[in-house]
Amino acid sequence: MNRRRFLGLGASVLGAGALAAVAVPSAARLLGEGRPGRLLTSGLELPPPFQVPLPVPPVLKPVGGDATGDRYEIVQQVARLEILPGVKTEAWTYGGSWPGPTVVARSGRAAVVTHRNQLPVPSVVHLHGGHTPADSDGYPVDLLLPVGSSGSSGAMAGMAGMAGMPGMDHHAAGKSVTGERTHTYPGHQRAATLWYHDHRMGFTGPGVWRGLAGFHLVHDDEEAALPLPHGDRDLPLMLADRAFAEDGSFRYPAAGDDEPGVTSDYMNGVLGDVILVNGAPWPRLDVDRARYRLRFLNASNARLYRLELDPQPPGGDALVQIGSDGGLLEAPVAHDALEIAPAERFDVVVDFSRYPPGTAVRLLNRFGSGRTAEVMRFDVSSRQVSDDATVPEQLSTIEKLDASAAANTRDFTFRRSRGDGWTINGDPYEPGRDIARPALGATELWRFSTDLHHPVHVHLNHFQVLSRNGADPGPYDAGWKDTVDLRPAEEVEVLVRFTDYAGTYMLHCHNLEHEDMAMMADFVVE
Ligand code: C2O
Ligand code: CU
Ligand code: CU
C-alpha cells in the first residue's frame, strides 16, 4: 500500500461514522477487549496480596525560598529498593524513593525545582498538568545529561540511536545541559493533583517504568475552605504495573540499549503482572470509619484500570469524585466504578463509615484478570472515631468554555503507522516540526480521532471535553482535564484555551510505548 492510499483510507475511516463502526470489531478483536498492551510476566514468585503496608511518599522539604516562592532540589539517582518483600530492585529514582518525593505547592507561589542527574542516562523532567513556561516544561530533547558527562561526547552518548532523526542534532545541541537544570513552576493554577515524570524522547517508557515519577500537589484557598478530608485522610495513590526478572530487576522489552521504543511485539504497550500502589505490591491500609480523600493517579505505561470497591457499601456510589486532572469539579459525581487511563487523575472521597467495623474492602481492577484484577485492600477499623469532613454539594465554579467562541477547529488523528510505530495526522514525531500554531489567549476546538485506544494528553493548559462521538461527554470526562482516553474508533472534541505562555509544547499519546514510538507532536503557542 503506498503512502497516499494509506492516508486516504485513514481519512475515510475517520470521516464516516458507518465505516468507523465497521472498523471497530476487527480492531477490538486484535486487542482482546479493545484495551492496549501485552503482558510481560515476572520471573520470580509473586508475593501474596495485602501483606505490605501502603507507603505514602515523603513530602519534599524546600531548601529555601522567599515571599514569591519555594526552592527545591531533587537528585535523580540509582537506588536499590525493596519493592517485592525480600527482593532488591535497582530503580531510577527522584531522590532515592519510588514514587519520588511529593512536592506540595501553593497556588500563586512559585515552586523552583533544581534537578541533578546522577543516573547513568540522560533525563528530561516534565510536570504533568503544570501550567508551565516552555523552557521549564521538559521538551523531550532538552536533555539533562548526567553529572560528569562532558560536553559533546556526553550529548552524543545521550543521542545514540536517535542520530538519524531529523531535527535532533540542532535542537539537542541548543538546549541540552549537563549535571543540573532548574525548572520554574510559577503556580498560576488552581489546586490539583499533578505529577512529574521523565519525558526523554524515545525513552520515556523505560524511564518511568524504572521509577521516574512523583506527585506534585497544588493547594489553594478555595480548596482549603472546603470541609474535605485532609491530613492523614488525604492520600495520593500512584497505580503502576511492573514485571520483575528472576534477579529482582525490572523487566522491560526495550528495543535495544540505545534504541528508542520497545520490541515490535510490545509496541501496543507494556503491561506488568504486579500491581503496585505507591511502589508497593498489592498493599493494605488500616482505615478509620471515616471519609478519606483518595487521589488516584494512573502512572502505568499502558494499563487501563476499572476500579471498584468490593464489597460495595450498601446503596453503592462508593467512589464520590470531587476532582479530575485539573482540580475540583463543580459538583461531586458518585460512581460505582472508575475507569482510569494512563496519566489520568481522579480525586475521590470514600466514606468507610458506610462499612461495618472490621470489613476488609478490596480495591479491584475489573479490567484485569488473575492477579492484575486486585489492587489493594482497605481494612476498616472497629475504633470509634470522629469525622468532621463532608463533601459539599458545590465544590467550585468552573467557567464553561464556549464552542462558538473557538478561533479554530483542528483535527488530530491518532493511528498506527505502516511500520513499527505510531503517528498523529499520519506523521511520526519530529522535534521542531509543529502540527498547530494556536494564538496566545485563543480558545480552540480540538477534535481527536483514533484507530485504537489512545490516552491523549495536551501540555500547557487543561481542556474541557465537549463531546464523544457527537454525543455528550462520558461519565469520567467531567471538569478540567489534561488527558482524555480515546477508545477504538472514537472521536472526542475538547475545548482548550492557551494562556500566559508562548512557546513550543507537546501533544501526545500517554501510552508510553506509543509516545516513545513517535505518537507525539509539537504545537507552538504564539
Ligand atoms: Cu505526562 Cu507529555 O506527559
Ligand atoms: Cu504533560
Ligand atoms: Cu496511543
Short mmCIF file of C-alpha atoms and ligand atoms in Angstrom, two decimals:
data_model
loop_
_atom_site.label_atom_id
_atom_site.label_comp_id
_atom_site.label_asym_id
_atom_site.label_seq_id
_atom_site.Cartn_x
_atom_site.Cartn_y
_atom_site.Cartn_z
CA MET A 1 0.00 0.00 0.00
CA ASN A 2 1.54 3.30 -0.93
CA ARG A 3 1.52 6.31 1.33
CA ARG A 4 -1.28 8.10 -0.43
CA ARG A 5 -3.59 5.12 -0.28
CA PHE A 6 -2.73 4.59 3.38
CA LEU A 7 -3.62 8.16 4.26
CA GLY A 8 -6.69 8.08 2.08
CA LEU A 9 -8.02 5.04 3.85
CA GLY A 10 -7.39 6.74 7.17
CA ALA A 11 -9.38 9.75 6.17
CA SER A 12 -12.38 7.75 5.04
CA VAL A 13 -12.48 5.61 8.16
CA LEU A 14 -12.29 8.64 10.38
CA GLY A 15 -14.63 10.75 8.35
CA ALA A 16 -17.56 8.38 8.05
CA GLY A 17 -19.31 7.05 11.10
CA ALA A 18 -20.54 3.98 9.26
CA LEU A 19 -17.08 2.97 8.14
CA ALA A 20 -15.67 3.63 11.58
CA ALA A 21 -18.27 1.30 13.04
CA VAL A 22 -17.18 -1.39 10.61
CA ALA A 23 -13.56 -0.88 11.62
CA VAL A 24 -14.17 -1.40 15.36
CA PRO A 25 -14.75 -5.14 15.65
CA SER A 26 -11.53 -6.10 13.92
CA ALA A 27 -9.50 -3.63 15.98
CA ALA A 28 -11.20 -4.86 19.14
CA ARG A 29 -10.51 -8.48 18.25
CA LEU A 30 -6.87 -7.70 17.73
CA LEU A 31 -6.67 -6.24 21.21
CA GLY A 32 -8.69 -8.67 23.27
CA GLU A 33 -11.31 -6.43 24.80
CA GLY A 34 -10.09 -3.38 22.97
CA ARG A 35 -7.58 -2.35 25.60
CA PRO A 36 -3.97 -1.97 24.60
CA GLY A 37 -0.84 -3.71 25.73
CA ARG A 38 0.78 -7.08 26.05
CA LEU A 39 1.51 -8.78 29.35
CA LEU A 40 5.10 -9.16 30.44
CA THR A 41 5.34 -11.75 33.20
CA SER A 42 7.73 -11.82 36.13
CA GLY A 43 10.43 -14.46 36.51
CA LEU A 44 10.10 -14.82 40.27
CA GLU A 45 7.39 -15.85 42.65
CA LEU A 46 4.94 -13.05 43.30
CA PRO A 47 4.11 -12.14 46.91
CA PRO A 48 0.63 -12.84 48.30
CA PRO A 49 -1.65 -9.77 48.20
CA PHE A 50 -2.43 -7.41 51.07
CA GLN A 51 0.69 -8.07 53.19
CA VAL A 52 2.72 -4.91 52.63
CA PRO A 53 1.50 -1.71 54.32
CA LEU A 54 0.69 1.11 51.91
CA PRO A 55 3.62 3.53 51.79
CA VAL A 56 2.98 7.24 51.45
CA PRO A 57 5.71 9.07 49.54
CA PRO A 58 7.75 11.56 51.59
CA VAL A 59 6.94 15.25 51.24
CA LEU A 60 9.84 17.24 49.79
CA LYS A 61 11.18 19.98 52.07
CA PRO A 62 12.11 23.28 50.46
CA VAL A 63 15.79 24.20 50.60
CA GLY A 64 15.00 27.90 50.56
CA GLY A 65 12.60 30.47 49.28
CA ASP A 66 11.26 33.96 49.64
CA ALA A 67 7.96 35.83 49.53
CA THR A 68 7.25 34.67 45.97
CA GLY A 69 8.09 31.00 46.10
CA ASP A 70 9.98 27.98 47.36
CA ARG A 71 13.14 26.30 46.10
CA TYR A 72 13.57 22.54 45.95
CA GLU A 73 16.33 20.14 44.96
CA ILE A 74 15.93 16.64 43.64
CA VAL A 75 18.81 14.28 42.89
CA GLN A 76 18.00 11.73 40.22
CA GLN A 77 19.82 8.62 41.36
CA VAL A 78 20.00 4.88 41.18
CA ALA A 79 18.64 3.23 44.33
CA ARG A 80 18.27 -0.37 45.42
CA LEU A 81 14.71 -0.61 46.68
CA GLU A 82 12.82 -3.40 48.37
CA ILE A 83 9.69 -3.38 46.24
CA LEU A 84 8.84 -7.07 46.48
CA PRO A 85 9.35 -8.33 50.06
CA GLY A 86 12.88 -9.71 50.49
CA VAL A 87 13.93 -8.77 46.95
CA LYS A 88 16.17 -5.88 45.89
CA THR A 89 15.33 -3.98 42.72
CA GLU A 90 17.60 -1.40 41.16
CA ALA A 91 15.46 1.62 40.35
CA TRP A 92 16.00 5.01 38.73
CA THR A 93 14.60 7.41 41.27
CA TYR A 94 13.90 11.00 42.15
CA GLY A 95 15.62 11.42 45.49
CA GLY A 96 16.09 7.72 46.23
CA SER A 97 12.45 6.68 46.53
CA TRP A 98 9.69 5.41 44.25
CA PRO A 99 7.39 7.30 43.97
CA GLY A 100 9.70 10.29 44.23
CA PRO A 101 9.13 12.86 46.99
CA THR A 102 5.84 14.75 46.79
CA VAL A 103 6.17 18.43 46.02
CA VAL A 104 3.45 20.29 47.95
CA ALA A 105 2.97 23.66 46.32
CA ARG A 106 0.65 26.58 46.90
CA SER A 107 -1.31 28.23 44.11
CA GLY A 108 0.14 31.68 43.43
CA ARG A 109 3.58 30.74 44.76
CA ALA A 110 6.35 29.53 42.52
CA ALA A 111 7.96 26.15 43.01
CA VAL A 112 11.51 26.27 41.67
CA VAL A 113 12.92 22.77 41.37
CA THR A 114 16.55 22.02 40.57
CA HIS A 115 17.18 18.51 39.27
CA ARG A 116 20.62 16.96 39.37
CA ASN A 117 21.14 13.93 37.17
CA GLN A 118 23.25 11.20 38.77
CA LEU A 119 21.64 8.48 36.65
CA PRO A 120 23.57 6.54 34.01
CA VAL A 121 21.31 8.03 31.30
CA PRO A 122 20.14 11.47 30.15
CA SER A 123 16.78 12.58 31.51
CA VAL A 124 14.08 15.19 30.97
CA VAL A 125 11.64 16.26 33.70
CA HIS A 126 8.07 17.23 32.88
CA LEU A 127 5.43 18.45 35.33
CA HIS A 128 2.29 16.78 34.01
CA GLY A 129 -0.68 19.13 34.32
CA GLY A 130 1.62 22.03 35.12
CA HIS A 131 0.86 25.43 33.61
CA THR A 132 4.49 25.97 32.80
CA PRO A 133 6.63 28.30 30.66
CA ALA A 134 8.06 26.40 27.69
CA ASP A 135 11.68 26.47 28.82
CA SER A 136 10.74 24.69 32.07
CA ASP A 137 8.21 22.29 30.59
CA GLY A 138 10.56 19.44 29.76
CA TYR A 139 10.77 19.44 25.98
CA PRO A 140 11.74 15.85 25.09
CA VAL A 141 15.10 16.70 23.54
CA ASP A 142 16.09 19.31 26.15
CA LEU A 143 18.24 16.68 27.78
CA LEU A 144 19.70 16.82 31.25
CA LEU A 145 22.93 14.89 30.78
CA PRO A 146 24.39 13.02 33.73
CA VAL A 147 26.79 14.81 36.05
CA GLY A 148 30.31 14.40 34.71
CA SER A 149 29.36 13.61 31.11
CA SER A 150 31.43 16.09 29.20
CA GLY A 151 30.04 18.40 26.56
CA SER A 152 29.51 17.00 23.15
CA SER A 153 30.64 13.45 23.88
CA GLY A 154 28.09 13.32 26.67
CA ALA A 155 25.49 14.68 24.32
CA MET A 156 26.45 12.07 21.78
CA ALA A 157 26.02 9.27 24.30
CA GLY A 158 22.56 10.56 25.06
CA MET A 159 21.68 10.80 21.43
CA ALA A 160 22.82 7.34 20.49
CA GLY A 161 20.25 5.61 18.37
CA MET A 162 18.48 8.86 17.58
CA ALA A 163 21.12 10.37 15.37
CA GLY A 164 19.13 9.65 12.25
CA MET A 165 16.07 11.55 13.42
CA PRO A 166 15.66 14.84 11.62
CA GLY A 167 15.77 17.92 13.79
CA MET A 168 17.51 16.18 16.67
CA ASP A 169 21.01 17.49 16.39
CA HIS A 170 20.09 21.09 16.01
CA HIS A 171 17.70 21.25 18.92
CA ALA A 172 19.59 18.94 21.23
CA ALA A 173 22.75 20.94 20.73
CA GLY A 174 20.94 24.11 21.77
CA LYS A 175 19.08 23.06 24.89
CA SER A 176 20.90 20.15 26.47
CA VAL A 177 22.71 20.81 29.72
CA THR A 178 24.98 18.71 31.88
CA GLY A 179 24.53 17.99 35.58
CA GLU A 180 21.72 20.27 36.73
CA ARG A 181 18.67 22.01 35.38
CA THR A 182 16.28 24.31 37.21
CA HIS A 183 12.57 24.24 36.38
CA THR A 184 10.37 27.15 37.41
CA TYR A 185 6.72 26.32 38.03
CA PRO A 186 5.02 29.69 38.57
CA GLY A 187 1.95 28.15 40.23
CA HIS A 188 -0.59 30.24 38.34
CA GLN A 189 -3.09 27.42 38.51
CA ARG A 190 -5.80 26.10 40.80
CA ALA A 191 -5.42 23.31 43.34
CA ALA A 192 -4.88 19.98 41.60
CA THR A 193 -3.14 16.63 41.74
CA LEU A 194 -0.22 16.88 39.31
CA TRP A 195 2.72 14.57 38.81
CA TYR A 196 6.23 14.83 37.48
CA HIS A 197 7.91 12.20 35.39
CA ASP A 198 10.64 11.54 32.87
CA HIS A 199 9.95 12.72 29.31
CA ARG A 200 13.09 11.85 27.35
CA MET A 201 12.39 11.41 23.68
CA GLY A 202 12.15 7.75 22.76
CA PHE A 203 12.87 6.61 26.34
CA THR A 204 10.00 7.84 28.50
CA GLY A 205 8.59 4.30 28.83
CA PRO A 206 11.71 2.72 30.37
CA GLY A 207 12.42 5.86 32.45
CA VAL A 208 9.01 5.88 34.13
CA TRP A 209 8.94 2.05 34.37
CA ARG A 210 12.20 2.13 36.34
CA GLY A 211 10.85 4.65 38.82
CA LEU A 212 11.00 8.21 37.49
CA ALA A 213 7.63 9.53 38.70
CA GLY A 214 6.37 11.52 41.68
CA PHE A 215 3.42 13.62 42.86
CA HIS A 216 3.23 17.40 42.76
CA LEU A 217 0.19 18.69 44.63
CA VAL A 218 -1.09 22.23 44.33
CA HIS A 219 -3.28 23.60 47.12
CA ASP A 220 -5.28 26.82 47.16
CA ASP A 221 -7.59 28.85 49.42
CA GLU A 222 -10.76 27.72 47.67
CA GLU A 223 -9.99 24.08 48.38
CA ALA A 224 -8.74 24.79 51.91
CA ALA A 225 -12.07 26.47 52.76
CA LEU A 226 -13.98 23.25 51.97
CA PRO A 227 -14.63 20.66 54.68
CA LEU A 228 -12.96 17.86 52.68
CA PRO A 229 -10.91 15.10 54.33
CA HIS A 230 -7.35 16.29 55.00
CA GLY A 231 -4.15 15.36 56.78
CA ASP A 232 -3.78 11.57 57.15
CA ARG A 233 -7.11 11.16 55.42
CA ASP A 234 -5.91 12.75 52.18
CA LEU A 235 -3.84 10.14 50.33
CA PRO A 236 -2.10 10.21 46.95
CA LEU A 237 -2.29 6.75 45.36
CA MET A 238 0.01 6.08 42.41
CA LEU A 239 -1.09 2.98 40.48
CA ALA A 240 1.52 1.22 38.39
CA ASP A 241 2.08 -2.25 36.98
CA ARG A 242 5.53 -3.74 36.57
CA ALA A 243 7.27 -7.04 35.81
CA PHE A 244 10.40 -8.33 37.54
CA ALA A 245 13.18 -10.62 36.34
CA GLU A 246 14.50 -13.60 38.33
CA ASP A 247 17.19 -11.41 39.95
CA GLY A 248 14.64 -8.82 41.08
CA SER A 249 15.47 -6.24 38.42
CA PHE A 250 12.73 -4.54 36.44
CA ARG A 251 11.96 -6.41 33.25
CA TYR A 252 11.26 -4.22 30.18
CA PRO A 253 11.28 -5.17 26.47
CA ALA A 254 13.49 -2.31 25.25
CA ALA A 255 14.18 -2.37 21.51
CA GLY A 256 17.89 -2.15 22.30
CA ASP A 257 20.30 -0.44 24.67
CA ASP A 258 20.35 2.84 22.82
CA GLU A 259 17.33 2.33 20.65
CA PRO A 260 14.09 4.15 21.43
CA GLY A 261 10.89 2.20 21.99
CA VAL A 262 10.24 -1.49 22.54
CA THR A 263 10.46 -4.69 20.54
CA SER A 264 7.69 -4.81 17.97
CA ASP A 265 5.65 -7.43 19.84
CA TYR A 266 5.22 -4.88 22.68
CA MET A 267 4.63 -1.78 20.59
CA ASN A 268 0.99 -1.64 21.65
CA GLY A 269 2.08 -1.14 25.24
CA VAL A 270 3.80 -2.97 28.09
CA LEU A 271 1.69 -4.44 30.89
CA GLY A 272 3.19 -5.88 34.07
CA ASP A 273 1.84 -8.74 36.20
CA VAL A 274 2.47 -6.96 39.52
CA ILE A 275 0.08 -4.18 40.57
CA LEU A 276 1.70 -1.59 42.81
CA VAL A 277 0.29 1.33 44.75
CA ASN A 278 2.85 3.95 45.79
CA GLY A 279 5.53 1.45 44.83
CA ALA A 280 4.21 -1.44 46.99
CA PRO A 281 2.72 -4.64 45.55
CA TRP A 282 -0.99 -5.11 46.39
CA PRO A 283 -0.65 -3.16 49.66
CA ARG A 284 -3.07 -2.87 52.56
CA LEU A 285 -4.09 0.11 54.64
CA ASP A 286 -5.88 0.37 58.01
CA VAL A 287 -8.59 2.99 57.71
CA ASP A 288 -10.88 4.61 60.24
CA ARG A 289 -14.62 4.51 59.79
CA ALA A 290 -14.46 7.97 58.25
CA ARG A 291 -14.22 9.79 54.94
CA TYR A 292 -10.94 9.63 53.02
CA ARG A 293 -9.81 11.61 50.04
CA LEU A 294 -8.02 9.29 47.62
CA ARG A 295 -6.09 10.91 44.79
CA PHE A 296 -5.75 8.20 42.17
CA LEU A 297 -3.05 8.62 39.55
CA ASN A 298 -2.54 6.01 36.86
CA ALA A 299 1.23 6.09 36.37
CA SER A 300 1.24 2.85 34.37
CA ASN A 301 2.84 2.85 30.94
CA ALA A 302 -0.15 1.34 29.14
CA ARG A 303 -2.58 -0.30 31.56
CA LEU A 304 -6.15 0.92 31.97
CA TYR A 305 -7.97 0.16 35.20
CA ARG A 306 -11.60 -0.09 36.12
CA LEU A 307 -11.51 0.48 39.86
CA GLU A 308 -14.26 -0.82 42.07
CA LEU A 309 -14.57 -1.47 45.80
CA ASP A 310 -15.54 -4.96 46.91
CA PRO A 311 -17.84 -5.23 48.72
CA GLN A 312 -19.73 -2.17 47.61
CA PRO A 313 -21.21 -0.23 50.52
CA PRO A 314 -24.99 -0.54 50.85
CA GLY A 315 -26.58 1.69 48.23
CA GLY A 316 -23.47 1.77 46.01
CA ASP A 317 -21.94 5.02 44.74
CA ALA A 318 -18.81 4.25 46.76
CA LEU A 319 -16.44 6.50 44.84
CA VAL A 320 -17.52 10.13 45.07
CA GLN A 321 -15.43 12.02 42.54
CA ILE A 322 -14.55 15.54 43.62
CA GLY A 323 -11.75 16.32 41.22
CA SER A 324 -10.11 15.40 37.94
CA ASP A 325 -6.77 16.16 36.26
CA GLY A 326 -7.18 19.92 36.62
CA GLY A 327 -8.61 20.11 40.14
CA LEU A 328 -12.02 20.31 41.78
CA LEU A 329 -15.19 19.56 39.85
CA GLU A 330 -18.07 21.96 40.12
CA ALA A 331 -20.12 19.34 41.95
CA PRO A 332 -19.33 15.82 43.15
CA VAL A 333 -20.12 12.86 40.87
CA ALA A 334 -20.80 9.49 42.52
CA HIS A 335 -19.52 6.37 40.75
CA ASP A 336 -19.71 2.64 41.42
CA ALA A 337 -16.55 2.21 39.34
CA LEU A 338 -13.85 4.45 37.90
CA GLU A 339 -12.13 3.94 34.59
CA ILE A 340 -8.69 5.47 34.62
CA ALA A 341 -6.32 5.59 31.66
CA PRO A 342 -2.58 6.26 31.85
CA ALA A 343 -1.74 9.72 33.28
CA GLU A 344 -5.31 10.50 34.36
CA ARG A 345 -6.07 11.55 37.94
CA PHE A 346 -9.31 11.03 39.82
CA ASP A 347 -9.78 12.64 43.18
CA VAL A 348 -12.45 10.74 45.11
CA VAL A 349 -13.90 10.65 48.60
CA VAL A 350 -14.73 7.25 50.09
CA ASP A 351 -16.74 7.09 53.29
CA PHE A 352 -15.56 3.98 55.12
CA SER A 353 -18.16 4.54 57.87
CA ARG A 354 -20.62 3.04 55.40
CA TYR A 355 -18.99 -0.33 56.14
CA PRO A 356 -19.45 -2.38 59.31
CA PRO A 357 -16.40 -2.30 61.63
CA GLY A 358 -13.78 -4.85 60.65
CA THR A 359 -14.76 -5.08 56.97
CA ALA A 360 -11.92 -5.89 54.58
CA VAL A 361 -12.62 -3.80 51.47
CA ARG A 362 -10.69 -4.79 48.39
CA LEU A 363 -9.98 -2.35 45.59
CA LEU A 364 -10.43 -4.33 42.41
CA ASN A 365 -9.43 -3.74 38.81
CA ARG A 366 -12.32 -5.04 36.72
CA PHE A 367 -10.22 -4.70 33.55
CA GLY A 368 -7.64 -7.10 34.97
CA SER A 369 -7.64 -10.85 35.29
CA GLY A 370 -5.99 -13.16 37.82
CA ARG A 371 -3.50 -11.22 39.92
CA THR A 372 -4.00 -7.97 37.99
CA ALA A 373 -7.68 -7.93 38.97
CA GLU A 374 -6.71 -6.88 42.51
CA VAL A 375 -5.10 -3.58 43.51
CA MET A 376 -5.07 -3.10 47.29
CA ARG A 377 -7.14 -3.61 50.44
CA PHE A 378 -8.57 -1.22 53.00
CA ASP A 379 -9.11 -2.75 56.45
CA VAL A 380 -11.86 -0.82 58.20
CA SER A 381 -11.10 -0.46 61.91
CA SER A 382 -13.63 -1.00 64.66
CA ARG A 383 -12.47 2.03 66.63
CA GLN A 384 -14.98 4.78 67.25
CA VAL A 385 -13.66 7.94 65.59
CA SER A 386 -14.92 11.40 64.86
CA ASP A 387 -15.15 12.72 61.34
CA ASP A 388 -15.99 16.31 60.57
CA ALA A 389 -15.28 16.02 56.86
CA THR A 390 -18.11 16.23 54.36
CA VAL A 391 -18.47 16.59 50.62
CA PRO A 392 -20.29 19.85 49.85
CA GLU A 393 -22.81 19.88 47.01
CA GLN A 394 -20.91 22.66 45.36
CA LEU A 395 -17.13 22.35 45.22
CA SER A 396 -16.06 25.07 42.86
CA THR A 397 -17.22 27.14 39.93
CA ILE A 398 -15.93 26.26 36.50
CA GLU A 399 -16.09 28.64 33.59
CA LYS A 400 -17.62 26.72 30.71
CA LEU A 401 -15.58 27.27 27.56
CA ASP A 402 -17.79 28.26 24.65
CA ALA A 403 -17.54 26.22 21.44
CA SER A 404 -18.94 29.08 19.37
CA ALA A 405 -16.04 31.25 20.54
CA ALA A 406 -13.42 28.81 19.23
CA ALA A 407 -10.97 30.63 16.98
CA ASN A 408 -10.00 27.39 15.21
CA THR A 409 -11.10 23.81 14.86
CA ARG A 410 -8.29 21.32 14.32
CA ASP A 411 -8.35 17.60 13.67
CA PHE A 412 -5.79 15.21 15.07
CA THR A 413 -5.92 11.54 14.16
CA PHE A 414 -4.05 9.01 16.26
CA ARG A 415 -3.14 5.94 14.24
CA ARG A 416 -0.63 3.18 13.85
CA SER A 417 1.94 3.75 11.14
CA ARG A 418 2.69 1.32 8.36
CA GLY A 419 5.83 0.08 10.06
CA ASP A 420 6.59 -0.25 13.77
CA GLY A 421 5.35 2.98 15.18
CA TRP A 422 2.54 5.41 15.81
CA THR A 423 1.52 8.66 14.22
CA ILE A 424 -0.52 11.83 14.65
CA ASN A 425 -2.09 13.03 11.38
CA GLY A 426 0.00 10.44 9.58
CA ASP A 427 3.36 11.67 10.83
CA PRO A 428 5.76 10.29 13.42
CA TYR A 429 7.19 12.80 15.90
CA GLU A 430 9.87 15.12 14.68
CA PRO A 431 11.17 17.71 17.14
CA GLY A 432 10.93 21.22 15.78
CA ARG A 433 8.09 20.47 13.35
CA ASP A 434 4.80 21.85 14.66
CA ILE A 435 1.37 20.46 13.97
CA ALA A 436 -0.54 23.59 15.08
CA ARG A 437 0.14 27.21 15.97
CA PRO A 438 -2.65 28.46 18.25
CA ALA A 439 -2.63 32.12 19.23
CA LEU A 440 -1.86 33.03 22.82
CA GLY A 441 -5.19 33.76 24.52
CA ALA A 442 -7.30 31.96 21.90
CA THR A 443 -9.78 29.19 22.56
CA GLU A 444 -9.65 26.33 20.08
CA LEU A 445 -11.72 23.24 19.42
CA TRP A 446 -9.50 20.19 19.03
CA ARG A 447 -11.00 17.03 17.64
CA PHE A 448 -9.16 13.80 18.38
CA SER A 449 -9.98 10.66 16.45
CA THR A 450 -8.41 7.28 16.68
CA ASP A 451 -7.93 3.76 15.40
CA LEU A 452 -7.28 2.07 18.76
CA HIS A 453 -7.14 3.08 22.45
CA HIS A 454 -5.08 6.22 22.98
CA PRO A 455 -4.99 8.41 26.11
CA VAL A 456 -4.37 11.82 24.54
CA HIS A 457 -2.52 14.46 26.56
CA VAL A 458 -2.05 18.18 25.91
CA HIS A 459 0.63 20.22 27.66
CA LEU A 460 0.29 23.80 28.98
CA ASN A 461 -3.47 24.14 29.53
CA HIS A 462 -6.26 21.97 30.80
CA PHE A 463 -9.20 21.40 28.50
CA GLN A 464 -12.90 20.59 28.71
CA VAL A 465 -14.42 17.61 26.95
CA LEU A 466 -17.20 18.82 24.68
CA SER A 467 -18.39 15.58 23.07
CA ARG A 468 -17.69 11.90 22.49
CA ASN A 469 -18.71 10.51 19.12
CA GLY A 470 -21.01 13.50 18.68
CA ALA A 471 -22.84 12.79 21.93
CA ASP A 472 -22.38 14.07 25.47
CA PRO A 473 -19.07 13.60 27.29
CA GLY A 474 -18.67 10.31 29.17
CA PRO A 475 -19.02 9.72 32.92
CA TYR A 476 -15.27 10.22 33.50
CA ASP A 477 -14.86 13.39 31.43
CA ALA A 478 -16.06 15.98 33.95
CA GLY A 479 -14.10 19.07 34.92
CA TRP A 480 -10.76 20.32 33.66
CA LYS A 481 -8.80 17.51 32.01
CA ASP A 482 -5.30 17.25 30.56
CA THR A 483 -5.57 13.66 29.40
CA VAL A 484 -8.59 12.10 27.73
CA ASP A 485 -8.98 8.45 26.91
CA LEU A 486 -9.98 7.75 23.31
CA ARG A 487 -11.47 4.33 22.76
CA PRO A 488 -11.26 2.41 19.49
CA ALA A 489 -12.75 4.36 16.57
CA GLU A 490 -13.86 7.18 18.84
CA GLU A 491 -13.86 10.88 18.17
CA VAL A 492 -13.58 13.27 21.10
CA GLU A 493 -13.90 17.04 20.91
CA VAL A 494 -12.24 19.22 23.51
CA LEU A 495 -12.10 22.97 24.09
CA VAL A 496 -8.82 24.44 25.19
CA ARG A 497 -7.68 28.00 25.79
CA PHE A 498 -3.98 28.73 25.51
CA THR A 499 -2.94 31.15 28.21
CA ASP A 500 0.04 33.01 29.66
CA TYR A 501 3.00 31.35 27.95
CA ALA A 502 4.05 31.36 24.33
CA GLY A 503 6.42 28.71 23.02
CA THR A 504 6.67 25.08 21.97
CA TYR A 505 4.60 22.43 23.75
CA MET A 506 3.59 18.84 23.21
CA LEU A 507 0.50 16.92 22.23
CA HIS A 508 0.89 13.16 22.55
CA CYS A 509 -0.47 9.78 23.41
CA HIS A 510 0.28 8.89 27.04
CA ASN A 511 0.55 5.19 26.39
CA LEU A 512 4.29 5.49 26.92
CA GLU A 513 5.22 2.87 24.35
CA HIS A 514 3.12 4.72 21.77
CA GLU A 515 4.71 8.00 22.84
CA ASP A 516 8.23 6.60 22.56
CA MET A 517 7.35 5.18 19.16
CA ALA A 518 6.58 8.65 17.85
CA MET A 519 2.90 9.34 18.68
CA MET A 520 3.71 12.90 19.64
CA ALA A 521 3.70 16.34 18.05
CA ASP A 522 4.85 19.88 18.83
CA PHE A 523 2.43 22.77 18.88
CA VAL A 524 3.58 26.33 19.11
CA VAL A 525 1.64 28.97 21.05
CA GLU A 526 2.39 32.36 19.55
CU1 C2O B 1 2.71 13.13 31.38
CU2 C2O B 1 3.95 14.96 27.99
O1 C2O B 1 3.36 13.96 29.70
CU CU B 2 2.12 16.80 30.44
CU CU B 3 -1.61 5.59 21.95
#
